[in-house]
Coordinates of C-alpha atoms in Angstrom, one line a residue:
Chain R
M33 CA 213.1 74.4 -5.4
R34 CA 213.4 78.1 -4.7
D35 CA 215.7 77.4 -1.7
W36 CA 218.0 75.2 -3.7
L37 CA 218.1 77.9 -6.4
M38 CA 219.0 80.5 -3.7
V39 CA 221.8 78.3 -2.4
G40 CA 223.1 77.5 -5.9
V41 CA 223.2 81.1 -7.0
T42 CA 224.9 82.1 -3.7
L43 CA 227.6 79.4 -4.1
L44 CA 228.2 80.4 -7.7
V45 CA 228.6 84.1 -6.8
C46 CA 230.9 83.1 -3.9
L47 CA 233.1 81.1 -6.3
V48 CA 233.2 83.9 -8.8
L49 CA 234.1 86.4 -6.1
L50 CA 236.9 84.2 -4.8
V51 CA 238.4 83.5 -8.2
F52 CA 237.8 86.7 -10.0
G53 CA 236.8 89.2 -7.4
R54 CA 240.2 89.9 -5.7
G55 CA 241.2 92.8 -7.9
S56 CA 243.9 93.1 -10.5
L57 CA 247.2 91.8 -9.2
S58 CA 249.0 93.6 -12.0
G59 CA 247.1 96.9 -11.4
G60 CA 249.0 100.1 -11.0
T61 CA 250.9 100.8 -7.8
W62 CA 254.0 102.7 -6.7
V63 CA 257.5 101.4 -6.3
E64 CA 260.4 103.2 -4.6
V65 CA 264.1 102.5 -5.0
T66 CA 267.3 104.3 -4.1
V67 CA 270.0 104.7 -6.7
I68 CA 273.4 106.3 -7.2
P69 CA 274.7 107.4 -10.7
A70 CA 277.0 104.4 -11.0
D71 CA 274.0 102.1 -10.8
A72 CA 273.1 103.0 -14.4
A73 CA 276.2 101.1 -15.6
N74 CA 276.6 98.6 -12.8
L75 CA 273.1 97.0 -12.7
G76 CA 272.3 94.6 -15.4
C77 CA 270.6 91.4 -16.4
A78 CA 270.4 88.9 -19.3
G79 CA 267.3 87.9 -21.1
E80 CA 263.7 89.1 -21.6
V81 CA 260.6 89.2 -19.5
G82 CA 257.1 90.2 -20.6
G83 CA 258.4 92.1 -23.6
A84 CA 261.0 94.0 -21.6
R85 CA 264.6 93.2 -22.6
C86 CA 267.8 93.3 -20.5
A87 CA 271.0 95.0 -21.8
F88 CA 272.4 91.5 -22.6
E89 CA 271.2 88.3 -24.2
R90 CA 271.5 85.1 -22.1
D91 CA 274.7 84.3 -24.0
G92 CA 276.2 87.6 -23.0
R93 CA 275.8 89.5 -26.3
P94 CA 274.5 93.1 -26.0
T95 CA 270.9 93.6 -27.0
G96 CA 271.0 97.3 -27.6
A97 CA 267.7 97.7 -25.7
A98 CA 266.7 101.4 -25.5
R99 CA 265.0 100.9 -22.0
P100 CA 266.9 97.9 -20.6
L101 CA 265.7 96.0 -17.6
R102 CA 267.9 96.4 -14.5
P103 CA 267.6 94.8 -11.0
F104 CA 266.9 97.0 -8.0
V105 CA 266.2 96.4 -4.3
T106 CA 263.1 98.4 -3.3
T107 CA 263.1 100.4 -0.1
S108 CA 260.9 97.7 1.4
G109 CA 263.7 95.2 0.7
R110 CA 262.2 93.3 -2.3
L111 CA 264.3 92.5 -5.4
V112 CA 262.6 93.7 -8.6
A113 CA 263.6 94.3 -12.2
L114 CA 262.4 97.5 -13.8
P115 CA 262.9 98.5 -17.4
G116 CA 264.1 102.0 -18.4
L117 CA 264.2 103.5 -15.0
F118 CA 267.4 105.5 -15.8
E119 CA 265.8 106.5 -19.1
E120 CA 262.8 108.0 -17.5
P121 CA 262.9 111.9 -18.1
A122 CA 263.2 112.9 -14.4
V123 CA 265.8 110.3 -13.7
A124 CA 267.8 110.9 -16.9
Q125 CA 267.9 114.6 -16.0
W126 CA 269.3 113.9 -12.5
L127 CA 271.7 111.3 -14.0
A128 CA 273.1 114.0 -16.3
H129 CA 273.7 116.5 -13.5
P130 CA 274.0 114.8 -10.1
R131 CA 275.0 117.0 -7.2
A132 CA 277.9 114.6 -6.4
P133 CA 279.3 111.6 -8.2
D134 CA 278.0 109.3 -5.4
E135 CA 274.8 111.2 -4.7
R136 CA 272.1 108.8 -3.5
V137 CA 268.5 109.6 -4.4
R138 CA 265.1 108.0 -3.9
V139 CA 263.1 107.4 -7.1
W140 CA 259.3 106.9 -7.0
C141 CA 257.7 105.4 -10.1
H142 CA 254.3 104.2 -11.0
A143 CA 254.6 100.5 -11.6
R144 CA 252.6 97.8 -13.5
R145 CA 253.6 94.3 -12.9
L146 CA 254.9 92.3 -16.0
G147 CA 256.0 89.1 -14.2
H148 CA 255.8 87.4 -10.8
D149 CA 258.6 85.2 -9.3
V150 CA 260.5 85.2 -12.6
E151 CA 264.0 83.6 -12.7
L152 CA 266.4 86.1 -14.2
P153 CA 270.2 86.2 -14.4
I154 CA 271.3 89.5 -12.8
R155 CA 274.5 91.2 -11.7
F156 CA 275.3 94.3 -9.6
G157 CA 278.7 95.2 -11.2
P158 CA 279.9 95.2 -14.9
G159 CA 282.7 92.7 -14.3
E160 CA 280.6 90.3 -12.2
P161 CA 279.1 87.0 -13.6
F162 CA 275.3 86.8 -13.9
G163 CA 273.6 84.9 -11.2
N164 CA 270.0 83.5 -11.4
R165 CA 267.6 85.2 -8.9
I166 CA 263.8 84.9 -8.4
L167 CA 262.2 88.4 -8.7
D168 CA 259.2 90.3 -9.9
V169 CA 259.3 92.5 -13.0
A170 CA 257.3 95.7 -13.4
D171 CA 257.1 98.4 -16.1
V172 CA 257.6 101.9 -14.7
S173 CA 256.4 105.3 -15.7
G174 CA 256.0 108.8 -14.3
C175 CA 259.2 108.5 -12.1
V176 CA 260.0 111.3 -9.6
V177 CA 263.4 111.9 -8.1
R178 CA 263.4 112.8 -4.4
Chain M
M201 CA 224.5 63.7 6.8
R202 CA 220.8 64.3 7.0
A203 CA 221.5 68.0 7.2
L204 CA 223.2 67.9 3.8
R205 CA 219.8 67.1 2.2
S206 CA 218.4 70.5 3.0
P207 CA 219.5 73.7 1.3
L208 CA 220.3 75.4 4.6
G209 CA 222.2 72.3 5.9
L210 CA 224.3 72.1 2.8
L211 CA 225.2 75.8 2.8
L212 CA 226.1 75.6 6.5
S213 CA 228.2 72.6 6.0
L214 CA 230.1 74.3 3.1
L215 CA 230.7 77.3 5.3
I216 CA 232.3 75.0 7.8
V217 CA 234.5 73.4 5.1
G218 CA 235.4 76.8 3.8
G219 CA 236.2 78.0 7.3
V220 CA 238.5 75.1 7.9
A221 CA 240.3 75.7 4.6
A222 CA 240.7 79.4 5.5
R223 CA 242.3 78.4 8.8
V224 CA 244.7 75.9 7.3
Y225 CA 245.7 77.6 4.1
G226 CA 249.3 78.9 4.4
F227 CA 248.8 79.6 8.1
D228 CA 252.6 79.6 8.6
F229 CA 252.8 82.7 6.2
P230 CA 254.5 85.0 6.7
Q231 CA 257.5 83.1 8.2
R232 CA 258.3 85.9 10.6
I233 CA 256.9 87.3 13.8
I234 CA 253.7 89.3 13.4
F235 CA 251.8 91.6 15.7
D236 CA 252.0 90.5 19.4
E237 CA 253.7 87.3 18.5
H238 CA 256.9 89.1 19.3
H239 CA 255.8 89.1 23.0
F240 CA 254.6 85.6 23.3
V241 CA 257.2 83.8 21.1
E242 CA 259.9 85.6 22.9
N243 CA 258.3 84.5 26.2
A244 CA 258.2 80.9 24.9
R245 CA 261.8 81.1 23.9
N246 CA 262.8 82.3 27.4
Y247 CA 260.9 79.4 28.9
L248 CA 262.7 76.9 26.7
A249 CA 266.0 78.6 27.6
H250 CA 265.1 78.4 31.3
Q251 CA 265.5 82.2 31.6
P252 CA 263.3 84.5 33.7
D253 CA 261.0 86.6 31.6
R254 CA 258.9 89.8 32.1
N255 CA 255.7 88.1 31.1
D256 CA 252.7 90.3 30.4
H257 CA 250.4 87.3 31.2
P258 CA 250.4 84.2 33.3
P259 CA 252.5 81.3 31.8
L260 CA 250.0 78.7 30.3
G261 CA 249.5 80.4 26.9
K262 CA 253.3 80.7 26.4
L263 CA 254.0 77.2 27.7
V264 CA 251.6 75.9 25.0
L265 CA 253.6 77.8 22.4
A266 CA 256.9 76.5 23.9
A267 CA 255.7 72.9 23.8
S268 CA 254.7 73.2 20.1
M269 CA 258.1 74.9 19.3
T270 CA 259.9 72.0 21.0
L271 CA 258.0 69.5 18.9
V272 CA 257.8 71.3 15.5
G273 CA 260.6 73.8 15.8
D274 CA 261.1 77.5 16.5
S275 CA 259.3 78.6 13.3
S276 CA 256.1 80.3 12.4
L277 CA 254.7 76.7 11.9
G278 CA 255.8 75.9 15.5
W279 CA 254.3 78.9 17.2
R280 CA 251.1 79.0 15.2
L281 CA 250.2 75.3 15.2
P282 CA 248.5 75.4 18.7
S283 CA 246.3 78.3 17.5
L284 CA 245.3 76.3 14.4
L285 CA 244.5 73.1 16.3
L286 CA 242.6 74.9 19.1
G287 CA 240.8 76.9 16.5
L288 CA 239.6 73.8 14.7
A289 CA 238.7 72.1 18.0
T290 CA 236.7 75.3 18.9
L291 CA 234.5 74.7 15.8
V292 CA 233.7 71.2 17.0
L293 CA 233.1 72.4 20.6
V294 CA 230.8 75.3 19.7
G295 CA 228.8 73.0 17.4
L296 CA 228.3 70.5 20.1
A297 CA 227.6 73.2 22.8
A298 CA 225.0 75.0 20.7
A299 CA 223.3 71.8 19.7
R300 CA 223.1 70.7 23.4
L301 CA 222.2 74.2 24.7
F302 CA 219.3 74.7 22.3
R303 CA 218.6 71.0 22.0
S304 CA 218.7 71.3 18.2
S305 CA 221.3 69.8 15.8
M306 CA 220.5 72.7 13.4
A307 CA 221.4 75.2 16.1
G308 CA 224.8 73.4 16.5
L309 CA 225.3 73.5 12.7
L310 CA 224.4 77.2 12.7
G311 CA 226.8 78.0 15.5
A312 CA 229.7 76.1 14.0
A313 CA 229.1 77.6 10.6
L314 CA 228.9 81.2 11.9
V315 CA 232.1 80.8 13.8
A316 CA 233.8 79.0 10.9
S317 CA 233.0 81.8 8.5
D318 CA 234.0 84.8 10.7
G319 CA 237.4 86.5 10.2
F320 CA 237.7 87.3 13.9
F321 CA 238.0 83.6 14.7
I322 CA 239.8 82.7 11.5
S323 CA 242.6 85.3 12.1
Y324 CA 243.1 84.0 15.7
S325 CA 243.5 80.4 14.4
R326 CA 246.4 81.6 12.2
T327 CA 248.5 83.6 14.7
G328 CA 250.6 82.6 17.7
L329 CA 248.5 84.6 20.2
L330 CA 246.7 83.8 23.4
D331 CA 243.1 84.9 22.8
G332 CA 242.3 81.9 20.6
Q333 CA 243.3 79.6 23.6
L334 CA 240.9 81.6 25.8
V335 CA 238.1 81.1 23.2
F336 CA 238.8 77.4 23.1
L337 CA 238.5 77.1 26.9
L338 CA 235.2 79.1 26.7
A339 CA 233.9 76.8 24.0
A340 CA 234.8 73.8 26.2
S341 CA 233.1 75.5 29.2
L342 CA 229.9 76.1 27.2
L343 CA 229.8 72.4 26.4
L344 CA 230.5 71.5 30.0
V345 CA 227.5 73.5 31.3
T346 CA 225.1 71.4 29.2
F347 CA 225.8 68.4 31.4
P348 CA 224.3 67.7 34.8
W349 CA 226.3 69.3 37.7
R350 CA 227.8 66.2 39.3
L351 CA 231.0 66.4 41.3
P352 CA 233.3 65.2 38.5
L353 CA 231.9 68.0 36.3
A354 CA 232.8 70.5 39.0
V355 CA 236.3 69.2 39.0
V356 CA 236.7 69.5 35.2
A357 CA 235.1 72.9 35.3
G358 CA 237.6 74.0 37.9
V359 CA 240.5 72.8 35.8
V360 CA 239.2 74.8 32.8
L361 CA 238.6 77.9 34.9
G362 CA 242.1 77.7 36.4
A363 CA 243.6 77.1 33.0
A364 CA 241.7 80.1 31.5
C365 CA 242.9 82.4 34.2
N366 CA 246.4 81.1 33.5
V367 CA 246.2 82.1 29.9
K368 CA 245.0 85.6 30.6
F369 CA 243.5 87.1 33.8
S370 CA 240.4 87.9 31.8
G371 CA 239.7 84.1 31.9
V372 CA 238.1 84.9 35.2
G373 CA 235.1 85.8 33.1
L374 CA 234.2 82.1 33.0
T375 CA 233.2 82.4 36.7
L376 CA 230.0 84.1 35.8
L377 CA 229.1 81.4 33.3
F378 CA 229.7 78.6 35.9
A379 CA 227.8 80.5 38.6
A380 CA 224.8 81.0 36.2
A381 CA 225.0 77.3 35.3
L382 CA 224.9 76.3 38.9
L383 CA 222.0 78.6 39.7
L384 CA 220.0 77.6 36.6
D385 CA 220.3 73.8 37.3
E386 CA 217.0 73.2 39.0
A387 CA 217.9 69.6 39.9
L388 CA 220.4 70.9 42.5
T389 CA 219.6 71.8 46.1
W390 CA 221.3 74.9 47.5
R391 CA 223.6 72.7 49.5
Q392 CA 224.7 70.8 46.3
R393 CA 225.2 74.1 44.5
F394 CA 227.5 75.3 47.4
D395 CA 229.4 72.0 47.3
R396 CA 230.0 72.1 43.5
A397 CA 231.0 75.8 43.7
F398 CA 233.4 75.0 46.5
V399 CA 235.0 72.1 44.6
L400 CA 235.1 74.1 41.4
G401 CA 236.8 77.1 43.2
L402 CA 239.3 74.8 45.0
V403 CA 240.3 72.9 41.8
A404 CA 240.6 76.2 39.9
F405 CA 242.8 77.6 42.6
F406 CA 245.2 74.7 42.6
T407 CA 245.2 74.4 38.8
Y408 CA 246.1 78.1 38.5
V409 CA 248.9 77.8 41.2
G410 CA 250.2 74.5 39.8
I411 CA 250.5 75.7 36.2
Y412 CA 251.9 79.0 37.3
A413 CA 254.5 77.3 39.5
A414 CA 255.5 75.0 36.6
G415 CA 256.1 78.1 34.5
L416 CA 258.2 79.8 37.2
S417 CA 260.1 76.5 37.6
L418 CA 260.9 76.3 33.9
A419 CA 262.1 79.9 34.0
G420 CA 264.4 79.0 36.9
Q421 CA 262.6 81.2 39.4
P422 CA 261.2 80.4 42.9
T423 CA 258.1 78.2 42.6
G424 CA 256.4 78.3 46.1
I425 CA 252.8 79.4 46.5
G426 CA 254.2 82.7 47.8
A427 CA 256.2 83.2 44.6
V428 CA 253.0 82.6 42.5
F429 CA 251.1 85.2 44.5
A430 CA 253.9 87.7 44.3
D431 CA 254.2 87.3 40.5
T432 CA 250.4 87.4 40.1
Q433 CA 250.5 90.6 42.1
R434 CA 253.2 92.0 39.9
L435 CA 251.2 91.3 36.8
L436 CA 248.0 92.7 38.2
E437 CA 249.8 96.0 39.2
H438 CA 251.4 96.1 35.7
H439 CA 248.0 95.8 34.0
G440 CA 246.5 98.2 36.5
R441 CA 248.9 100.9 35.2
L442 CA 247.9 100.4 31.5
T443 CA 245.1 103.0 31.5
E444 CA 246.4 105.7 29.1
M445 CA 244.5 104.5 25.9
K446 CA 247.3 106.1 23.8
N447 CA 248.2 103.2 21.6
D448 CA 247.0 103.6 18.1
L449 CA 245.1 100.4 18.2
V450 CA 243.1 100.9 21.4
S451 CA 239.3 100.9 21.1
G452 CA 236.8 101.4 23.9
W453 CA 234.3 98.6 24.5
P454 CA 231.3 100.5 23.1
T455 CA 233.0 100.6 19.7
W456 CA 233.5 96.8 19.6
F457 CA 229.9 96.4 18.4
V458 CA 230.7 98.3 15.2
P459 CA 233.8 97.6 15.2
T460 CA 235.9 100.7 14.6
R461 CA 239.5 99.5 15.1
P462 CA 240.2 95.9 14.1
V463 CA 243.9 95.0 14.2
I464 CA 245.7 94.1 11.0
F465 CA 248.1 91.3 12.0
F466 CA 250.3 91.9 8.9
R467 CA 250.0 93.5 5.5
E468 CA 252.6 92.8 2.8
E469 CA 252.3 94.9 -0.3
H470 CA 254.4 94.5 -3.4
L471 CA 253.8 95.8 -6.8
G472 CA 250.1 96.1 -6.3
E473 CA 249.7 92.7 -4.7
V474 CA 248.6 92.6 -1.1
R475 CA 248.7 89.7 1.3
M476 CA 247.3 90.5 4.7
V477 CA 245.3 89.1 7.7
T478 CA 242.9 91.3 9.6
M479 CA 240.8 90.5 12.6
L480 CA 237.8 92.3 11.1
G481 CA 234.9 89.8 11.4
N482 CA 232.1 88.8 9.1
L483 CA 230.1 92.0 9.0
A484 CA 226.8 90.2 8.4
T485 CA 227.3 88.1 11.5
W486 CA 228.9 90.9 13.5
W487 CA 226.2 93.5 13.1
T488 CA 223.4 91.0 13.6
T489 CA 225.1 89.7 16.7
S490 CA 225.2 93.2 18.1
A491 CA 221.5 93.6 17.5
V492 CA 220.7 90.2 18.9
F493 CA 222.7 91.1 22.1
A494 CA 220.6 94.1 22.6
L495 CA 217.4 92.2 21.9
A496 CA 218.4 89.4 24.3
L497 CA 219.3 91.8 27.1
S498 CA 216.0 93.6 26.7
W499 CA 214.1 90.3 26.7
V500 CA 215.7 89.3 30.0
L501 CA 215.1 92.8 31.5
R502 CA 211.5 92.9 30.3
D503 CA 210.4 89.4 31.3
G504 CA 212.8 88.7 34.2
V505 CA 215.2 85.8 34.7
R506 CA 212.5 83.6 36.3
V507 CA 210.3 83.7 33.1
V508 CA 213.2 83.5 30.6
R509 CA 214.8 80.4 32.3
G510 CA 211.5 78.6 31.8
S511 CA 212.2 77.6 28.2
V512 CA 215.2 75.7 26.7
A513 CA 216.1 78.6 24.5
G514 CA 215.7 81.1 27.3
K515 CA 218.0 79.1 29.7
A516 CA 220.6 78.7 26.9
T517 CA 220.4 82.4 26.2
L518 CA 220.9 83.2 29.9
L519 CA 224.0 81.0 30.0
L520 CA 225.5 82.5 26.9
L521 CA 224.7 86.1 28.0
S522 CA 226.4 85.4 31.4
A523 CA 229.5 84.2 29.5
A524 CA 229.5 87.3 27.2
V525 CA 228.9 89.7 30.1
G526 CA 231.6 87.9 32.2
F527 CA 234.2 88.5 29.6
L528 CA 233.0 92.1 28.9
A529 CA 232.9 93.1 32.6
P530 CA 236.6 93.7 33.1
W531 CA 236.7 96.2 30.3
V532 CA 233.4 97.9 31.2
M533 CA 234.2 98.2 34.9
T534 CA 237.8 99.5 34.6
H535 CA 239.7 102.0 32.6
R536 CA 242.3 99.4 31.5
D537 CA 243.5 100.0 27.9
S538 CA 241.2 97.9 25.7
Y539 CA 241.5 96.4 22.3
L540 CA 239.0 94.8 20.0
Y541 CA 240.5 91.3 20.6
H542 CA 239.4 91.6 24.2
Y543 CA 235.9 91.1 22.8
L544 CA 236.7 87.8 21.2
P545 CA 235.3 85.4 23.9
S546 CA 232.2 87.6 24.4
Y547 CA 231.7 87.6 20.6
L548 CA 231.8 83.8 20.6
A549 CA 229.1 83.5 23.2
L550 CA 227.0 86.1 21.4
V551 CA 227.3 84.4 18.0
L552 CA 225.9 81.3 19.7
V553 CA 222.9 83.4 20.9
L554 CA 222.5 84.4 17.3
A555 CA 222.6 80.8 16.2
G556 CA 219.8 80.0 18.7
A557 CA 217.8 82.9 17.5
L558 CA 218.2 81.8 13.9
D559 CA 217.2 78.3 14.8
W560 CA 214.0 79.7 16.5
L561 CA 213.3 81.8 13.5
R562 CA 213.9 78.9 11.1
E563 CA 210.7 77.2 12.2
R564 CA 208.7 80.4 11.6
R565 CA 210.5 82.1 8.6
P566 CA 212.8 79.5 7.0
T567 CA 213.4 81.6 3.9
V568 CA 214.6 84.6 6.0
V569 CA 217.1 82.4 7.8
L570 CA 218.3 80.9 4.5
A571 CA 218.7 84.3 3.0
F572 CA 220.6 85.5 6.0
V573 CA 223.1 82.6 5.8
C574 CA 223.4 83.3 2.0
V575 CA 224.5 86.9 2.9
V576 CA 226.9 85.6 5.5
A577 CA 228.5 83.3 2.8
L578 CA 228.7 86.2 0.3
V579 CA 230.4 88.5 2.9
A580 CA 232.8 85.7 3.7
A581 CA 233.6 85.3 0.0
V582 CA 234.3 89.1 -0.3
Y583 CA 236.4 89.4 2.9
G584 CA 237.8 85.8 3.0
P585 CA 241.1 86.8 1.2
L586 CA 241.7 89.4 3.9
W587 CA 241.3 86.8 6.7
C588 CA 243.6 84.2 5.3
G589 CA 246.4 86.0 3.5
L590 CA 245.2 85.3 0.0
S591 CA 246.8 87.5 -2.7
S592 CA 244.6 90.5 -3.7
G593 CA 244.9 93.7 -5.6
S594 CA 245.8 96.7 -3.4
E595 CA 242.9 98.8 -4.8
W596 CA 240.5 96.0 -4.1
V597 CA 241.8 95.6 -0.6
D598 CA 241.4 99.4 0.2
A599 CA 237.9 99.3 -1.3
R600 CA 236.8 96.5 1.1
L601 CA 238.4 98.3 4.1
W602 CA 236.2 101.3 3.6
L603 CA 236.1 102.5 7.2
R604 CA 239.3 104.5 8.0
G605 CA 239.9 102.6 11.2
W606 CA 239.9 99.2 9.4
R607 CA 243.0 100.0 7.3

């Protein structure tokens, strides 16, 4: 009986470890993107994910979001949508006074995931049509311009 | 099925089921080249394109990849499928080998479960590399040496030895196992031992030359026996020059018993989510195996081979030690750059020594053995996600890889 109990408890703990013991997938991490000043106006999306809103509704109407979601490609080549990156104090300060109109900088931010493999209409230019893409969405804070 | 009625048997069976799942789950992820696959997949592509190739190793391992890529396609599925199938077959072979070596079905179950639940073997069943093939041939050899040494067995053993040397030169380590098996078979006269050894050597030679020539032929190169010798000589000289130990991943053989530098095959991190596969083994099995290796060696040195060979467990231990030492010898005796994966075949043999020791202990201290297997299962549950690319939080991953060299 004791042996069966030992095996039962072990299997239960194993199950718990495998299901719940793999850490928080939405825990804090760092994300790095490169941007130029024009990206603030060029990058856009339509809709809402995890409470973060894009600059446009799905029907194209402006949402007036204070920290709009925008699509970025990280330096590791992954497509992500981040809200309010250009509104972060350090980035906003750089955006107000870039060294050159086309200055490219790296931006490091602390990120917390809001959505995984989300389908979101995005575009990389103001005149372009929105196209659906699958991407991850993360909230950002404490951004640093390098 | 009778084993399932005991707590230990049920737990071991579930470890095997979990080990199979860990090998199969998303084994084609990531759908790109990882670690040394860039050597071997490129070699296989060259064979398929009938182009000469600067192979680092003899052809067989890459020919196996090429055959799979022809059947399944030039994709991660194609170049990893042989490792998966051979990895699964290895579980069957080690189970049968351990059961026959120790004449105990529970020893077989223990051996298969310990191998099934170890990340060192799981990771090699999920990557298009050569060492898993070598382990499969070792497992087949361990099963072979449990049969009486009639001439057909010598022929089959010769084919396996020739094939092993054709995967990697370190396959020559099997020679010590076969030599020990011939010497320990008391039913043979010295003349019969000599005959079997001669047949084994001859078949191994022709198997090696035949497969090598086939590889050269596929690559559009000269295929005569002279060409095989010349290319073998080229490779041996190439390996002989690799003695700088400057690669970031090198680890000397004494560190393998810890281990200090397991290779991470890939690590993909995105927004705090990590998917990775490391060759770090099951630490409960690993450290106990290292201790059992030292104990087994001291047993043989203290009592002598003549005494140890007198029992079933003693003879099995001698055979397994000869296999482990045979595969360790090239790295102990030379200054060739060494990596943890060179320990893989030796580790397989030593895990089976551990299985035999646990089976022996089971009759004396059954609860201790059950508790040990419980610990093995718990460690597998903690590290399993890092062996099979399961999504995990980045902070969780770093906490598990607490030794700097493991990251």
